[in-house]
CSV table of C-alpha atoms in Angstrom, one decimal:
chain,number,residue,atom,x,y,z
A,1,MET,CA,0.3,0.0,0.1
A,2,ARG,CA,1.0,3.7,-0.7
A,3,LEU,CA,0.8,5.3,2.6
A,4,ARG,CA,4.1,6.1,3.5
A,5,VAL,CA,3.8,9.5,4.7
A,6,LEU,CA,3.0,10.9,8.1
A,7,VAL,CA,0.2,13.3,8.4
A,8,ALA,CA,1.2,16.1,6.0
A,9,THR,CA,-1.4,19.3,4.3
A,10,GLY,CA,-0.4,20.2,1.0
A,11,ALA,CA,-2.1,22.6,-1.0
A,12,ALA,CA,-1.9,25.2,-3.7
A,13,MET,CA,-0.9,28.1,-1.2
A,14,LEU,CA,0.4,25.7,1.8
A,15,THR,CA,3.8,24.4,2.0
A,16,ALA,CA,3.7,22.2,5.1
A,17,ALA,CA,5.4,19.0,4.2
A,18,GLY,CA,5.3,15.5,6.0
A,19,SER,CA,8.6,13.3,6.4
A,20,ALA,CA,8.7,9.4,4.8
A,21,VAL,CA,8.5,7.2,7.2
A,22,ALA,CA,11.8,5.3,7.2
A,23,ALA,CA,11.5,1.6,5.4
A,24,SER,CA,12.2,-0.8,7.9
A,25,ALA,CA,10.6,-4.8,8.0
A,26,GLY,CA,10.8,-6.6,11.6
A,27,GLY,CA,8.9,-8.9,13.3
A,28,ASN,CA,7.4,-12.3,11.9
A,29,ALA,CA,10.1,-14.1,10.1
A,30,GLN,CA,7.3,-15.1,7.5
A,31,GLY,CA,5.2,-11.7,7.5
A,32,VAL,CA,8.5,-10.1,6.8
A,33,ALA,CA,9.8,-12.6,3.8
A,34,PHE,CA,6.6,-12.7,2.7
A,35,ALA,CA,6.5,-8.5,2.5
A,36,HIS,CA,10.0,-8.8,0.3
A,37,SER,CA,8.6,-11.0,-2.0
A,38,GLN,CA,6.2,-8.3,-3.3
A,39,ILE,CA,8.6,-6.3,-4.4
A,40,GLY,CA,9.7,-8.6,-7.4
A,41,ALA,CA,5.8,-8.8,-7.9
A,42,TYR,CA,5.4,-5.0,-7.9
A,43,ARG,CA,9.0,-4.7,-10.3
A,44,LYS,CA,6.8,-6.5,-13.3
A,45,ILE,CA,3.9,-4.5,-13.2
A,46,HIS,CA,3.2,-1.1,-15.2
A,47,ALA,CA,0.8,0.1,-12.9
A,48,GLU,CA,-1.5,0.2,-10.4
A,49,THR,CA,-5.1,1.6,-9.7
A,50,VAL,CA,-6.1,3.0,-6.2
A,51,SER,CA,-10.2,3.2,-4.9
A,52,GLU,CA,-9.4,4.8,-1.5
A,53,THR,CA,-11.3,6.0,1.2
A,54,GLY,CA,-10.8,8.1,4.6
A,55,PHE,CA,-6.9,9.2,4.1
A,56,VAL,CA,-7.9,13.0,2.3
A,57,GLU,CA,-9.8,15.8,3.2
A,58,MET,CA,-9.7,18.8,1.3
A,59,ASN,CA,-11.5,22.3,0.6
A,60,ALA,CA,-12.1,23.1,-3.4
A,61,LEU,CA,-14.2,26.0,-4.2
A,62,LEU,CA,-14.6,26.9,-7.8
A,63,GLY,CA,-15.6,30.8,-8.6
A,64,ARG,CA,-14.2,34.2,-8.9
A,65,THR,CA,-11.6,33.4,-6.2
A,66,SER,CA,-11.1,29.9,-6.6
A,67,VAL,CA,-9.7,27.6,-3.4
A,68,PHE,CA,-7.7,24.6,-3.4
A,69,ASP,CA,-6.6,23.1,0.2
A,70,TRP,CA,-6.0,19.9,1.2
A,71,GLN,CA,-4.4,17.5,3.8
A,72,TRP,CA,-4.0,13.3,4.4
A,73,GLY,CA,-3.8,11.1,7.0
A,74,SER,CA,-5.4,13.2,9.7
A,75,GLY,CA,-8.8,12.0,11.2
A,76,ARG,CA,-9.4,15.6,12.0
A,77,ILE,CA,-11.6,17.7,8.9
A,78,PRO,CA,-11.3,21.2,9.4
A,79,HIS,CA,-14.8,23.1,9.3
A,80,GLY,CA,-16.4,23.3,5.8
A,81,TRP,CA,-13.8,20.9,4.6
A,82,VAL,CA,-15.1,17.6,3.4
A,83,ARG,CA,-13.2,14.0,3.5
A,84,ALA,CA,-12.7,12.9,-0.3
A,85,THR,CA,-13.0,9.7,-2.1
A,86,GLU,CA,-9.7,8.7,-4.2
A,87,HIS,CA,-10.0,7.5,-7.8
A,88,ALA,CA,-5.9,7.0,-8.7
A,89,VAL,CA,-3.8,5.7,-10.9
A,90,VAL,CA,0.2,5.5,-11.0
A,91,ALA,CA,2.5,4.3,-13.6
A,92,LEU,CA,5.1,2.3,-12.9
A,93,LYS,CA,8.7,1.5,-13.2
A,94,ASN,CA,10.9,-1.2,-11.3
A,95,ASP,CA,8.4,0.1,-8.9
A,96,ARG,CA,9.4,3.5,-9.0
A,97,VAL,CA,7.0,6.1,-9.6
A,98,VAL,CA,6.7,7.6,-12.9
A,99,TRP,CA,3.5,9.8,-12.6
A,100,TRP,CA,0.4,9.5,-10.1
A,101,LEU,CA,-2.9,10.9,-10.8
A,102,ASP,CA,-5.7,11.2,-7.9
A,103,GLU,CA,-9.2,12.3,-8.5
A,104,LEU,CA,-10.6,13.9,-5.4
A,105,THR,CA,-14.8,13.4,-5.3
A,106,PRO,CA,-16.5,15.3,-2.5
A,107,PRO,CA,-19.5,13.3,-0.5
A,108,ALA,CA,-23.1,13.5,-2.8
A,109,CYS,CA,-24.4,17.1,-2.6
A,110,ARG,CA,-26.9,17.2,0.4
A,111,VAL,CA,-30.4,18.4,-0.8
A,112,GLY,CA,-30.5,21.7,-2.6
A,113,LEU,CA,-26.7,22.8,-1.7
A,114,CYS,CA,-23.5,21.8,-4.0
A,115,VAL,CA,-20.4,23.9,-2.9
A,116,GLN,CA,-17.3,21.4,-2.9
A,117,GLU,CA,-15.8,20.6,-6.5
A,118,SER,CA,-13.7,17.6,-7.7
A,119,VAL,CA,-10.4,18.0,-8.1
A,120,GLU,CA,-7.7,16.3,-10.0
A,121,VAL,CA,-4.0,16.0,-9.1
A,122,VAL,CA,-1.2,14.8,-11.5
A,123,VAL,CA,2.4,14.1,-10.0
A,124,SER,CA,5.2,13.7,-12.5
A,125,HIS,CA,9.1,14.5,-12.7
A,126,LYS,CA,8.0,17.7,-13.4
A,127,GLY,CA,5.9,18.5,-10.4
A,128,GLY,CA,2.7,18.8,-9.0
A,129,PHE,CA,-0.6,20.2,-10.6
A,130,PHE,CA,-4.3,20.2,-9.8
A,131,ALA,CA,-7.4,21.3,-12.1
A,132,PHE,CA,-11.0,21.5,-11.0
A,133,GLY,CA,-13.0,18.9,-12.5
A,134,THR,CA,-12.3,15.1,-13.5
A,135,PRO,CA,-9.8,13.4,-15.8
A,136,ALA,CA,-12.6,13.5,-18.4
A,137,ARG,CA,-13.5,17.4,-18.2
A,138,HIS,CA,-11.8,20.1,-16.0
A,139,THR,CA,-10.2,23.2,-16.2
A,140,CYS,CA,-6.6,24.2,-16.6
A,141,PHE,CA,-4.1,23.1,-14.1
A,142,GLY,CA,-2.4,25.5,-11.4
A,143,LYS,CA,0.5,24.3,-10.0
A,144,LEU,CA,0.8,22.8,-6.7
A,145,ARG,CA,3.0,24.0,-3.6
A,146,GLY,CA,3.9,22.0,-0.6
A,147,SER,CA,4.5,18.4,-0.1
A,148,THR,CA,1.9,15.3,-2.1
A,149,PRO,CA,1.4,11.9,-0.5
A,150,VAL,CA,3.4,10.9,-3.7
A,151,GLN,CA,6.3,11.5,-5.2
A,152,ALA,CA,7.4,10.5,-9.0
A,153,GLY,CA,10.7,8.4,-8.5
A,154,ALA,CA,9.7,6.9,-5.0
A,155,GLN,CA,10.0,2.9,-4.6
A,156,TRP,CA,5.6,2.5,-4.4
A,157,ASN,CA,5.8,-0.9,-2.5
A,158,GLU,CA,8.8,-1.4,0.1
A,159,PRO,CA,8.6,-3.3,3.0
A,160,HIS,CA,8.1,-1.6,6.4
A,161,GLY,CA,6.9,-1.8,9.8
A,162,THR,CA,6.5,-4.9,12.5
A,163,TYR,CA,5.1,-7.7,10.8
A,164,SER,CA,2.5,-10.7,12.2
A,165,ALA,CA,2.6,-14.5,10.4
A,166,PRO,CA,0.7,-14.1,7.2
A,167,VAL,CA,-2.7,-15.9,7.3
A,168,ASN,CA,-4.0,-18.2,4.4
A,169,HIS,CA,-7.4,-16.7,3.1
A,170,GLY,CA,-8.4,-18.5,0.4
A,171,SER,CA,-6.2,-18.1,-2.8
A,172,ASP,CA,-5.0,-14.7,-0.7
A,173,VAL,CA,-3.3,-13.9,2.1
A,174,LEU,CA,-3.9,-12.1,5.0
A,175,LEU,CA,-0.9,-9.7,5.8
A,176,THR,CA,-1.2,-7.4,8.7
A,177,TYR,CA,1.4,-5.1,10.3
A,178,THR,CA,2.0,-2.0,12.4
A,179,TYR,CA,4.2,1.1,11.3
A,180,PRO,CA,4.3,4.9,13.1
A,181,TRP,CA,2.0,7.2,12.0
A,182,GLY,CA,2.7,10.8,12.8
A,183,HIS,CA,2.2,10.8,17.1
A,184,GLN,CA,-0.4,7.5,16.7
A,185,THR,CA,-0.2,4.0,15.5
A,186,ALA,CA,-1.2,2.4,12.1
A,187,THR,CA,-2.4,-1.3,12.1
A,188,GLU,CA,-3.1,-2.4,8.6
A,189,THR,CA,-4.1,-5.5,6.8
A,190,ASP,CA,-3.5,-6.0,3.1
A,191,ARG,CA,-5.6,-8.7,1.1
A,192,VAL,CA,-2.8,-10.4,-1.2
A,193,SER,CA,-3.1,-12.2,-4.1
A,194,ARG,CA,-0.8,-15.7,-3.4
A,195,ALA,CA,-0.4,-16.0,-6.8
A,196,THR,CA,0.6,-12.4,-7.9
A,197,ARG,CA,2.3,-11.0,-4.7
A,198,LEU,CA,-0.2,-8.2,-5.3
A,199,ASP,CA,-2.2,-5.9,-3.1
A,200,LEU,CA,-5.8,-6.6,-3.5
A,201,SER,CA,-7.2,-4.1,-1.0
A,202,GLY,CA,-6.8,-3.2,2.9
A,203,VAL,CA,-8.1,-1.4,5.4
A,204,ILE,CA,-5.8,0.8,7.7
A,205,ARG,CA,-6.4,1.6,11.4
A,206,ILE,CA,-5.1,4.4,13.2
A,207,SER,CA,-5.3,5.4,16.6
A,208,GLY,CA,-3.9,6.5,19.8
A,209,GLY,CA,-1.6,9.4,20.5
A,210,GLY,CA,-4.7,10.9,22.2
A,211,LEU,CA,-6.0,11.9,19.0
A,212,PRO,CA,-9.1,10.9,16.7
A,213,ALA,CA,-8.9,7.4,15.3
A,214,PHE,CA,-9.9,7.0,11.9
A,215,THR,CA,-10.3,4.3,9.4
A,216,VAL,CA,-8.9,4.2,5.6
A,217,HIS,CA,-10.1,1.6,3.4
A,218,PHE,CA,-8.7,1.2,-0.2
A,219,ALA,CA,-9.0,-1.7,-3.2
A,220,ASN,CA,-6.3,-2.0,-5.9
A,221,GLY,CA,-6.4,-3.1,-9.5
A,222,HIS,CA,-3.4,-4.0,-11.7
A,223,PRO,CA,-4.3,-2.8,-15.6
A,224,ALA,CA,-2.0,-4.7,-18.1
A,225,LYS,CA,-0.3,-1.4,-19.1
A,226,ALA,CA,-0.2,2.1,-17.8
A,227,PRO,CA,-2.4,4.2,-19.3
A,228,ALA,CA,-1.3,7.5,-21.6
A,229,ALA,CA,0.4,10.2,-19.3
A,230,PRO,CA,-2.0,12.8,-18.2
A,231,LEU,CA,-1.7,16.1,-20.5
A,232,VAL,CA,-1.4,19.0,-18.2
A,233,ASN,CA,-2.1,22.3,-19.5
A,234,LEU,CA,-1.2,25.1,-17.0
A,235,CYS,CA,-3.5,28.1,-16.6
A,236,ARG,CA,-1.7,31.2,-18.2
A,237,GLY,CA,-1.2,34.1,-15.7
């Protein structure tokens, strides 16, 4: 799973950055070995899709004065913000990120009240960018300032944390491990294909540190090849 960052905030106009969790793996020897076996599997694929809830909060307003602020990995939702649903795709080469596209969708409108906009985020070796709308129809792109939860060139799947013994579950394996999440602790359980060693879905429960507990759910797909890289048309001015 890609959630290898501490609590962080990023935005069109924010500069706070999160620090990467140091990659290390310990605990049950079989669990650690299984996690390391996934590295080879991820080096062979060209893309992964991720549908995710519970990770990103945002404030996206489009108008005469437009605003896009977002944060991730926090159980707190600032007043007026919403929790987004993510539909992302990452292009990979040897388990390294070539580019990442994340479609952020706000909750369904309340009766007679639609304020928050969908946002498309793109990260590549050229930087981070955002546009209001969806990959099918969006505005021109602005440049993101601050950090992003995914960086071009970073390793996508990397063993880390303290592992429990893997548990066979039909044709899949359940792999559970814990790791620091800022001042909290994350307990992640991945459902992994025993045949391919690729993540299929998972749940991450974050708690402790005197902060609100929250949960992240994700489901992954593995297209045969990476789609064409998104075209980033920058706004003028």
